[in-house]
CSV table of C-alpha atoms in Angstrom, one decimal:
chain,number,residue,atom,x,y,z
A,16,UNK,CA,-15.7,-11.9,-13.8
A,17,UNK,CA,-12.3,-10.0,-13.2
A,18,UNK,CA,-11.0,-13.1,-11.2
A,19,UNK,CA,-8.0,-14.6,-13.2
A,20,UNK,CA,-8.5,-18.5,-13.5
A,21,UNK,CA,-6.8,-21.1,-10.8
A,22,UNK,CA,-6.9,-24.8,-10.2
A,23,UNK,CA,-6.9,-26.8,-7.2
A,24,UNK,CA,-8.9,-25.7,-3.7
A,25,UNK,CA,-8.3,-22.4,-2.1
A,26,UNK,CA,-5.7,-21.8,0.6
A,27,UNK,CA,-7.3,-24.0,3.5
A,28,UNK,CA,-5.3,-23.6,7.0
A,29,UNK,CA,-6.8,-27.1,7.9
A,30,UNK,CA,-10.4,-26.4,8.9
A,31,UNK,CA,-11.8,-27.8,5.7
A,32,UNK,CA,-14.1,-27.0,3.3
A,33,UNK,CA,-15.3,-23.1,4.0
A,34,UNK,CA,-18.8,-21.8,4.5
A,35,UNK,CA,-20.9,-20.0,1.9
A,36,UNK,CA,-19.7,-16.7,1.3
A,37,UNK,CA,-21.3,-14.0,3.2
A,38,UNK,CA,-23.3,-16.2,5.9
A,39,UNK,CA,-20.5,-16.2,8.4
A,40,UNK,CA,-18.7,-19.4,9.9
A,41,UNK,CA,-20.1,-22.6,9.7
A,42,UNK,CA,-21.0,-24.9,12.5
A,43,UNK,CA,-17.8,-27.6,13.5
A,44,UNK,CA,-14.6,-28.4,15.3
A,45,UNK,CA,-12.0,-25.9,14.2
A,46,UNK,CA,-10.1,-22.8,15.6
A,47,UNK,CA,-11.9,-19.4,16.3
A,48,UNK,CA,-13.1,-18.0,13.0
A,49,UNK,CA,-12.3,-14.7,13.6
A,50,UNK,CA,-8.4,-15.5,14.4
A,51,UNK,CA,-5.8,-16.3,12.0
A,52,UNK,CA,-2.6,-18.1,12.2
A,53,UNK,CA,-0.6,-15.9,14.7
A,54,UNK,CA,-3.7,-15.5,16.9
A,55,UNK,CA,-5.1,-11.9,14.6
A,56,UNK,CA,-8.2,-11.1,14.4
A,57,UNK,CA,-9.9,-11.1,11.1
A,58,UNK,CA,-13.4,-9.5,10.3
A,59,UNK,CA,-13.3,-9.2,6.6
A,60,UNK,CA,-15.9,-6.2,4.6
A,61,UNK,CA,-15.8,-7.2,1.1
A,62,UNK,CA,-17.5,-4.6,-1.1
A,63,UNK,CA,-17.9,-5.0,-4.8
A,64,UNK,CA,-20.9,-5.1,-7.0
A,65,UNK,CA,-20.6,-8.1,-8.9
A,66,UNK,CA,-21.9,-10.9,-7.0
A,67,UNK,CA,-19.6,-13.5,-8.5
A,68,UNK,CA,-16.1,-11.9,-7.2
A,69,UNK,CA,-17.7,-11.1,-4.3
A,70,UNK,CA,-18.5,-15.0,-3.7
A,71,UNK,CA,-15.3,-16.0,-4.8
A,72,UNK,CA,-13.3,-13.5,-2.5
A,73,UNK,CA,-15.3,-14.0,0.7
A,74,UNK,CA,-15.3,-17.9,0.0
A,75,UNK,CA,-11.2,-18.0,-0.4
A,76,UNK,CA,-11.1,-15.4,2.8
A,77,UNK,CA,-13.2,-17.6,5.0
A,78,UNK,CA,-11.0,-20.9,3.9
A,79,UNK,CA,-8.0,-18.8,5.1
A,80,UNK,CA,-10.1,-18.8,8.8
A,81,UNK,CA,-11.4,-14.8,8.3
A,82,UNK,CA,-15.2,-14.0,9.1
A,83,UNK,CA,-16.3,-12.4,6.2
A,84,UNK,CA,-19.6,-9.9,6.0
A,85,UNK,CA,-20.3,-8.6,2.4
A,86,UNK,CA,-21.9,-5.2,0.8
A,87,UNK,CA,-23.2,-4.2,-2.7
A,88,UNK,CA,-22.5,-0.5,-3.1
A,89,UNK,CA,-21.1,2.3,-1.2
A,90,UNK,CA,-24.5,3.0,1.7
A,91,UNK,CA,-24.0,-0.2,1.9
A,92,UNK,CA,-20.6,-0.5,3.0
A,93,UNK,CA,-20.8,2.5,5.0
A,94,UNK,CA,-23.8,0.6,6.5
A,95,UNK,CA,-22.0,-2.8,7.1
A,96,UNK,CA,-18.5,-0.8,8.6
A,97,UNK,CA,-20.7,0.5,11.5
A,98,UNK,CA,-22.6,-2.9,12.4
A,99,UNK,CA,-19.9,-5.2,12.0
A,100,UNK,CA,-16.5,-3.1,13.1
A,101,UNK,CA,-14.4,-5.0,10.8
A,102,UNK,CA,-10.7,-5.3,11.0
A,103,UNK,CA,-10.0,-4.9,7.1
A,104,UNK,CA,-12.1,-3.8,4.1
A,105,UNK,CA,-11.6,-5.0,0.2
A,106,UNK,CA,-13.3,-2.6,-1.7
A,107,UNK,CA,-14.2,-2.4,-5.2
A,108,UNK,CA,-13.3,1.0,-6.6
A,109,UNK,CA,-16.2,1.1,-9.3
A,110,UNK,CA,-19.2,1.0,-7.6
A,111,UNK,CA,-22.7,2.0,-8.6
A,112,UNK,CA,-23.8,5.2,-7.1
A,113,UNK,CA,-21.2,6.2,-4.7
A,114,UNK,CA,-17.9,5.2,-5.8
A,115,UNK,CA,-14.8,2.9,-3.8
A,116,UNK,CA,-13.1,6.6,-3.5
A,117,UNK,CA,-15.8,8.7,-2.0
A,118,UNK,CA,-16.4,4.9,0.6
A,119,UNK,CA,-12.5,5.8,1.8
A,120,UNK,CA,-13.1,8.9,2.4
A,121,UNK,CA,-16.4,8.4,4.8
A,122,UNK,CA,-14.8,5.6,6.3
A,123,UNK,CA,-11.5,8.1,7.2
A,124,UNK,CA,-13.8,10.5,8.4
A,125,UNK,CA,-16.5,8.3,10.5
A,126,UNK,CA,-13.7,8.8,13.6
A,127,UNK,CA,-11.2,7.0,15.4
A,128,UNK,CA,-13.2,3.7,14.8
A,129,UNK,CA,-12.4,3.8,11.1
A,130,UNK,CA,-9.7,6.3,10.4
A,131,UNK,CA,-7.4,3.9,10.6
A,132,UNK,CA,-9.1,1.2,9.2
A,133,UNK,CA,-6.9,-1.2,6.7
A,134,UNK,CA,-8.6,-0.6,3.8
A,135,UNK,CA,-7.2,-3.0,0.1
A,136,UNK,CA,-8.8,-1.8,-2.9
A,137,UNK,CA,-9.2,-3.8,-6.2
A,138,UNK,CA,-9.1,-1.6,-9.1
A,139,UNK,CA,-8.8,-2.5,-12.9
A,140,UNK,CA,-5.5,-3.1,-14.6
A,141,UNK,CA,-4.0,-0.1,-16.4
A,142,UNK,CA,-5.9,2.7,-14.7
A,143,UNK,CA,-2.9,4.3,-12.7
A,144,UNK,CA,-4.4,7.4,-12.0
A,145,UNK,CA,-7.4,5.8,-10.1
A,146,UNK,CA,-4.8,3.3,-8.3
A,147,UNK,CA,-3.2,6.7,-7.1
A,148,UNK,CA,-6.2,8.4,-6.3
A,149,UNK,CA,-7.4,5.1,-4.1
A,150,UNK,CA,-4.0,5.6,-2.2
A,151,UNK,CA,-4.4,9.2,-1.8
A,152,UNK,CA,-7.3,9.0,0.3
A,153,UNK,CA,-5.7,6.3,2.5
A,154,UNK,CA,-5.8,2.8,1.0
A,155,UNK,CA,-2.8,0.7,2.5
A,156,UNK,CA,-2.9,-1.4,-0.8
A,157,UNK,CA,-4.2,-2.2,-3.7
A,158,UNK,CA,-4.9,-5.5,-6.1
A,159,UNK,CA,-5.5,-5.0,-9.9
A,160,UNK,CA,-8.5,-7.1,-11.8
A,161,UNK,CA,-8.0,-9.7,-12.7
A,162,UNK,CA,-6.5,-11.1,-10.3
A,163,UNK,CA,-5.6,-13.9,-8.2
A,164,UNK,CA,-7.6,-14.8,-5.4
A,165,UNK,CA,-4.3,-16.5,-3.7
A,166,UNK,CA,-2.5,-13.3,-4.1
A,167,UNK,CA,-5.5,-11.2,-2.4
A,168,UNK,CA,-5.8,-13.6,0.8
A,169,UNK,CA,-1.7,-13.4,0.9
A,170,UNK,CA,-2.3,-9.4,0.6
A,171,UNK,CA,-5.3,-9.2,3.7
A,172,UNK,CA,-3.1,-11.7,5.8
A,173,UNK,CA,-0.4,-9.4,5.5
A,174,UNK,CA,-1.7,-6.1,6.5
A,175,UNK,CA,-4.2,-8.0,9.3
A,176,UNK,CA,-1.0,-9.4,10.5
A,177,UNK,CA,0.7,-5.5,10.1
A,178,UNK,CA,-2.1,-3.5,11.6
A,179,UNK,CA,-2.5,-6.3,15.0
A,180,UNK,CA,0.9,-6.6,15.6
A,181,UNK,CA,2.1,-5.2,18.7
A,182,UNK,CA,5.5,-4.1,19.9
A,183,UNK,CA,7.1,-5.1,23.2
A,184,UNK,CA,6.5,-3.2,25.6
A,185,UNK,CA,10.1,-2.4,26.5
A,186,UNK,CA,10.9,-0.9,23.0
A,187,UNK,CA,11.8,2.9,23.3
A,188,UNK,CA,10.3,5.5,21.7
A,189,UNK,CA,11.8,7.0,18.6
A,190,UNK,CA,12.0,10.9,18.8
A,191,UNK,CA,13.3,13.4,16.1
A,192,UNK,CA,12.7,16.2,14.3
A,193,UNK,CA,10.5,17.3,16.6
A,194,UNK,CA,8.2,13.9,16.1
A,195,UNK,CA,7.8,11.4,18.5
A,196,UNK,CA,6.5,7.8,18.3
A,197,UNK,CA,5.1,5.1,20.4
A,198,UNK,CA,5.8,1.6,18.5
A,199,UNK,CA,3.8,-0.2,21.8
A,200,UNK,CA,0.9,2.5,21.6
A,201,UNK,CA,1.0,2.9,18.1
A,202,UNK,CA,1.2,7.0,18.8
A,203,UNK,CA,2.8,9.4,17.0
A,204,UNK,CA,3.2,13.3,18.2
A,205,UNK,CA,4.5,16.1,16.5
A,206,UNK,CA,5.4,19.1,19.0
A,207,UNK,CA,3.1,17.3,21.3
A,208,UNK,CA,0.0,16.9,18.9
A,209,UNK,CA,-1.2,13.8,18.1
A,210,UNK,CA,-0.4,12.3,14.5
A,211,UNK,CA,-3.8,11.6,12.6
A,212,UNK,CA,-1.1,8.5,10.3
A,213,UNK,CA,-3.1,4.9,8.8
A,214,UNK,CA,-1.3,2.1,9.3
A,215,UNK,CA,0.9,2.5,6.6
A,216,UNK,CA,1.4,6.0,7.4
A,217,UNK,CA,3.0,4.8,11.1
A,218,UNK,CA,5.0,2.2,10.0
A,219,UNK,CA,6.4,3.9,7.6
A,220,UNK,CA,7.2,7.1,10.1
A,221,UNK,CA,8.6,4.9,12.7
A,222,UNK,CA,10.8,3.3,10.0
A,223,UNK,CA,12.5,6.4,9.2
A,224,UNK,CA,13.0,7.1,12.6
A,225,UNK,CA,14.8,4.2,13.0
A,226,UNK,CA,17.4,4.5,10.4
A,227,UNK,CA,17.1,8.1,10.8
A,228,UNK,CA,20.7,9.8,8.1
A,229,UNK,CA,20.3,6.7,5.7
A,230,UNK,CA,19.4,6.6,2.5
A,231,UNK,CA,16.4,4.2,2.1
A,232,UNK,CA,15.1,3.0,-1.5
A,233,UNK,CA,11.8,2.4,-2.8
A,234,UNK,CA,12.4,-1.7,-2.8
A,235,UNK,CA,14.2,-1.3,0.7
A,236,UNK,CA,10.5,0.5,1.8
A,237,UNK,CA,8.4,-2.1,-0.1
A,238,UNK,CA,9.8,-5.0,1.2
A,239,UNK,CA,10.5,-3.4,5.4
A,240,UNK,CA,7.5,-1.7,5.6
A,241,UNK,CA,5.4,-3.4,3.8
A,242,UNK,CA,6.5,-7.1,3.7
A,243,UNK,CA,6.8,-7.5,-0.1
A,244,UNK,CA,9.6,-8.6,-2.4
A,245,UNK,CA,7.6,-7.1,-5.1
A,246,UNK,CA,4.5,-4.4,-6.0
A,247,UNK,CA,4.2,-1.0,-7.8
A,248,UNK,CA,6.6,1.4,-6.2
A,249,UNK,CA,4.6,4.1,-6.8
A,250,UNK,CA,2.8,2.8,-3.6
A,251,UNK,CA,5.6,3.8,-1.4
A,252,UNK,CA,5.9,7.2,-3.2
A,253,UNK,CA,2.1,8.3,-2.5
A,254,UNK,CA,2.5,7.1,0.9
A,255,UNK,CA,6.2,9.4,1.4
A,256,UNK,CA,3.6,12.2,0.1
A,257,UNK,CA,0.7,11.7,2.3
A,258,UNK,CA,3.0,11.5,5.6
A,259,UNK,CA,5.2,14.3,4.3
A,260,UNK,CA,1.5,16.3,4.3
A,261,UNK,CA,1.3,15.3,8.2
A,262,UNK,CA,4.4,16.4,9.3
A,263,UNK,CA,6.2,18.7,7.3
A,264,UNK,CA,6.1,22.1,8.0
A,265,UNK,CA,6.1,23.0,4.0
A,266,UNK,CA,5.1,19.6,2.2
A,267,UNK,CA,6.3,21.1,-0.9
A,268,UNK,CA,9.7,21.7,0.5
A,269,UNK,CA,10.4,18.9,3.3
A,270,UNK,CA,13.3,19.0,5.7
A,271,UNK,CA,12.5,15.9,7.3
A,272,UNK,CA,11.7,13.2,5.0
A,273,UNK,CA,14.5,14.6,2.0
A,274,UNK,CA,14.4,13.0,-1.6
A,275,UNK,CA,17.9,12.0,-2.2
A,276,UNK,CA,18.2,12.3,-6.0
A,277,UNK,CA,19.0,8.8,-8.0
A,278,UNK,CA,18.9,7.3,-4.6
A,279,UNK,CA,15.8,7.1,-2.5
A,280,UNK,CA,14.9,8.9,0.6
A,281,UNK,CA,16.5,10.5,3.7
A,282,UNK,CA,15.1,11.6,7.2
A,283,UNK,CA,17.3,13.8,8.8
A,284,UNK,CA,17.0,14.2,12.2
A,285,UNK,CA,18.3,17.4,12.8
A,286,UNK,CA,16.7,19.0,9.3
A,287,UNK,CA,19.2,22.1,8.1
A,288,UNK,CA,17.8,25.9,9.1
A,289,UNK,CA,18.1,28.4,6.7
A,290,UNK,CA,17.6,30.0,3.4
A,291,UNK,CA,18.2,27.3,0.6
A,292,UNK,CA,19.1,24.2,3.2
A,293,UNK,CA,16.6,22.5,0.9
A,294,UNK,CA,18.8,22.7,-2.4
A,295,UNK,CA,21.2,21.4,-4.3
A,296,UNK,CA,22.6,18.2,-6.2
A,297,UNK,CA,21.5,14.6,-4.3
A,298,UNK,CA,20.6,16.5,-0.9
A,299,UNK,CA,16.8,15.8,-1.8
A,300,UNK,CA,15.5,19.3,-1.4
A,301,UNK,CA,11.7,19.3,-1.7
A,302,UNK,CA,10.8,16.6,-4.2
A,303,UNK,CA,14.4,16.2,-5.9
A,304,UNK,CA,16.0,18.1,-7.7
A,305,UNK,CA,18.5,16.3,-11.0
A,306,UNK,CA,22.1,18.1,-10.7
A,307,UNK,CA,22.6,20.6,-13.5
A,308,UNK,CA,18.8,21.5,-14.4
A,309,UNK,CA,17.0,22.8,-11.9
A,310,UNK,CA,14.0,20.6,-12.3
A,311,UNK,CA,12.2,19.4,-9.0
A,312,UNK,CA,9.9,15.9,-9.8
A,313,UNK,CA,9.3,13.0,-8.0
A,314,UNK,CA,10.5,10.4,-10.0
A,315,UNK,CA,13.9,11.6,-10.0
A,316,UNK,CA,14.5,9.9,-6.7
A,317,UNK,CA,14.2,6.5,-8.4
A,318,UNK,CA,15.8,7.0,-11.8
């Protein structure tokens, strides 16, 4: 069982002792299953193969007040997402059959009813390349095996919280660069198109809009955007990639979102014309490129 090993009950937000996992609330007094503190909704697909994490999971979800529906492999997820509707899905990435990848995917392409579903994948520690795969395709987090049940509950409150929060109605929109977003619609445009951006994806857009001309970090990103202190950075950098696919004329060589070398990343809101505006020493051309060698990669950005 890739569950690390806790004492004492699981997070209980005073309704008592939980349900058994996968059957749905139990009969009682106590607040509205399906809402958590802060009045969010909270339908909860867990998908994972072993039978034992997937008890333990959906037993510490439903103690945190989330109605919890369960599924054994990848039809069967697809399956539950279109009965259910959830709000959130924690899916294994090794499944039998049709893998926690190929899941994403269907889900992002079922339509507007899931192409924007919060999606938290578990993977197992050390395999990188999967983890960035799994955020490729439009998870909005991840939580490596084993891990802590605590910490997963803390993670789905979190982005439930993110993805049902809604702006005042009074807040502007940000326009720039040709983009345009709706913080109370959650709509984004770019020259008048609508924006196909997850959750992540918008947040992360409207940020830069906001501080549109500064320099923003990878920790600055991970904690605004996404509400952590702490977490694998290379989150942050697959999701900068994905949303400079979206909106960037050239996603190889961006003029809006611009890797500022050592430093981070800049939007610019007026993005420079002309042949080789994208180069040059800390202006962030394309993907970075380190003064003195020529040599675009990623990574330079957060040296």
């Amino acid at each position: 069982m890739a569950i690390s090993t806790e004492t004492g009950p699981a997070p209980d937000p005073g309704r008592g002792p939980g349900p058994d996992p996968g059957r749905g609330p139990g009969p009682g007094p106590g607040p509205d299953p399906r809402v958590i503190p802060g009045g969010v909704a909270g339908r909860v697909l867990v998908v994972d193969d072993d039978p034992t994490v997937s008890e333990v999971v959906a037993g510490y979800l439903q103690r945190a007040g989330l109605t919890v529906h369960r599924a054994g492999d990848g039809p069967a997820a697809l399956e539950a997402a279109a009965r259910h509707r959830p709000d959130l899905v924690v899916l294994d990435l090794m499944l039998p059959g049709m893998d926690g990848l190929e899941v994403c995917r269907r889900l992002r392409a079922n339509g507007p009813g899931t192409r924007t579903l919060p999606v938290v994948m578990l993977t197992a520690r050390g395999d990188e390349e999967d983890r960035i795969l799994g955020l490729e395709v439009g998870a909005d987090d991840y939580v490596t095996k084993p891990f802590s049940p605590r910490e997963l509950v803390l993670r789905v409150m979190s982005v439930l919280r993110r993805a049902s929060s809604v702006a005042p109605a009074d807040q502007p929109e940000l326009a720039a660069g040709g983009l345009s977003v709706d913080p109370a619609a959650r709509r984004a445009t770019k020259d008048g198109m609508e924006l196909a951006l997850t959750l992540r994806e918008f947040d992360l857009l409207a940020y830069f809009l906001r501080h549109a001309g500064q320099v923003c970090d990878r920790e600055r990103l991970m904690r605004d955007v996404w509400g952590w202190d702490f977490g694998d950075l290379s989150t942050v950098t697959v999701h900068v990639r994905r949303l400079r696919a979206k909106i960037e004329e050239d996603p190889a060589d961006p003029q809006l979102i611009r890797t500022v070398w050592g430093a981070g990343y800049r939007f610019e809101a007026r993005p420079p014309v002309g042949p080789g505006a994208a180069t040059g020493p800390g202006t962030g051309g394309g993907t970075g490129t380190r003064p003195g060698t020529g040599t675009a990669t990623e990574t330079d950005a957060h040296a």
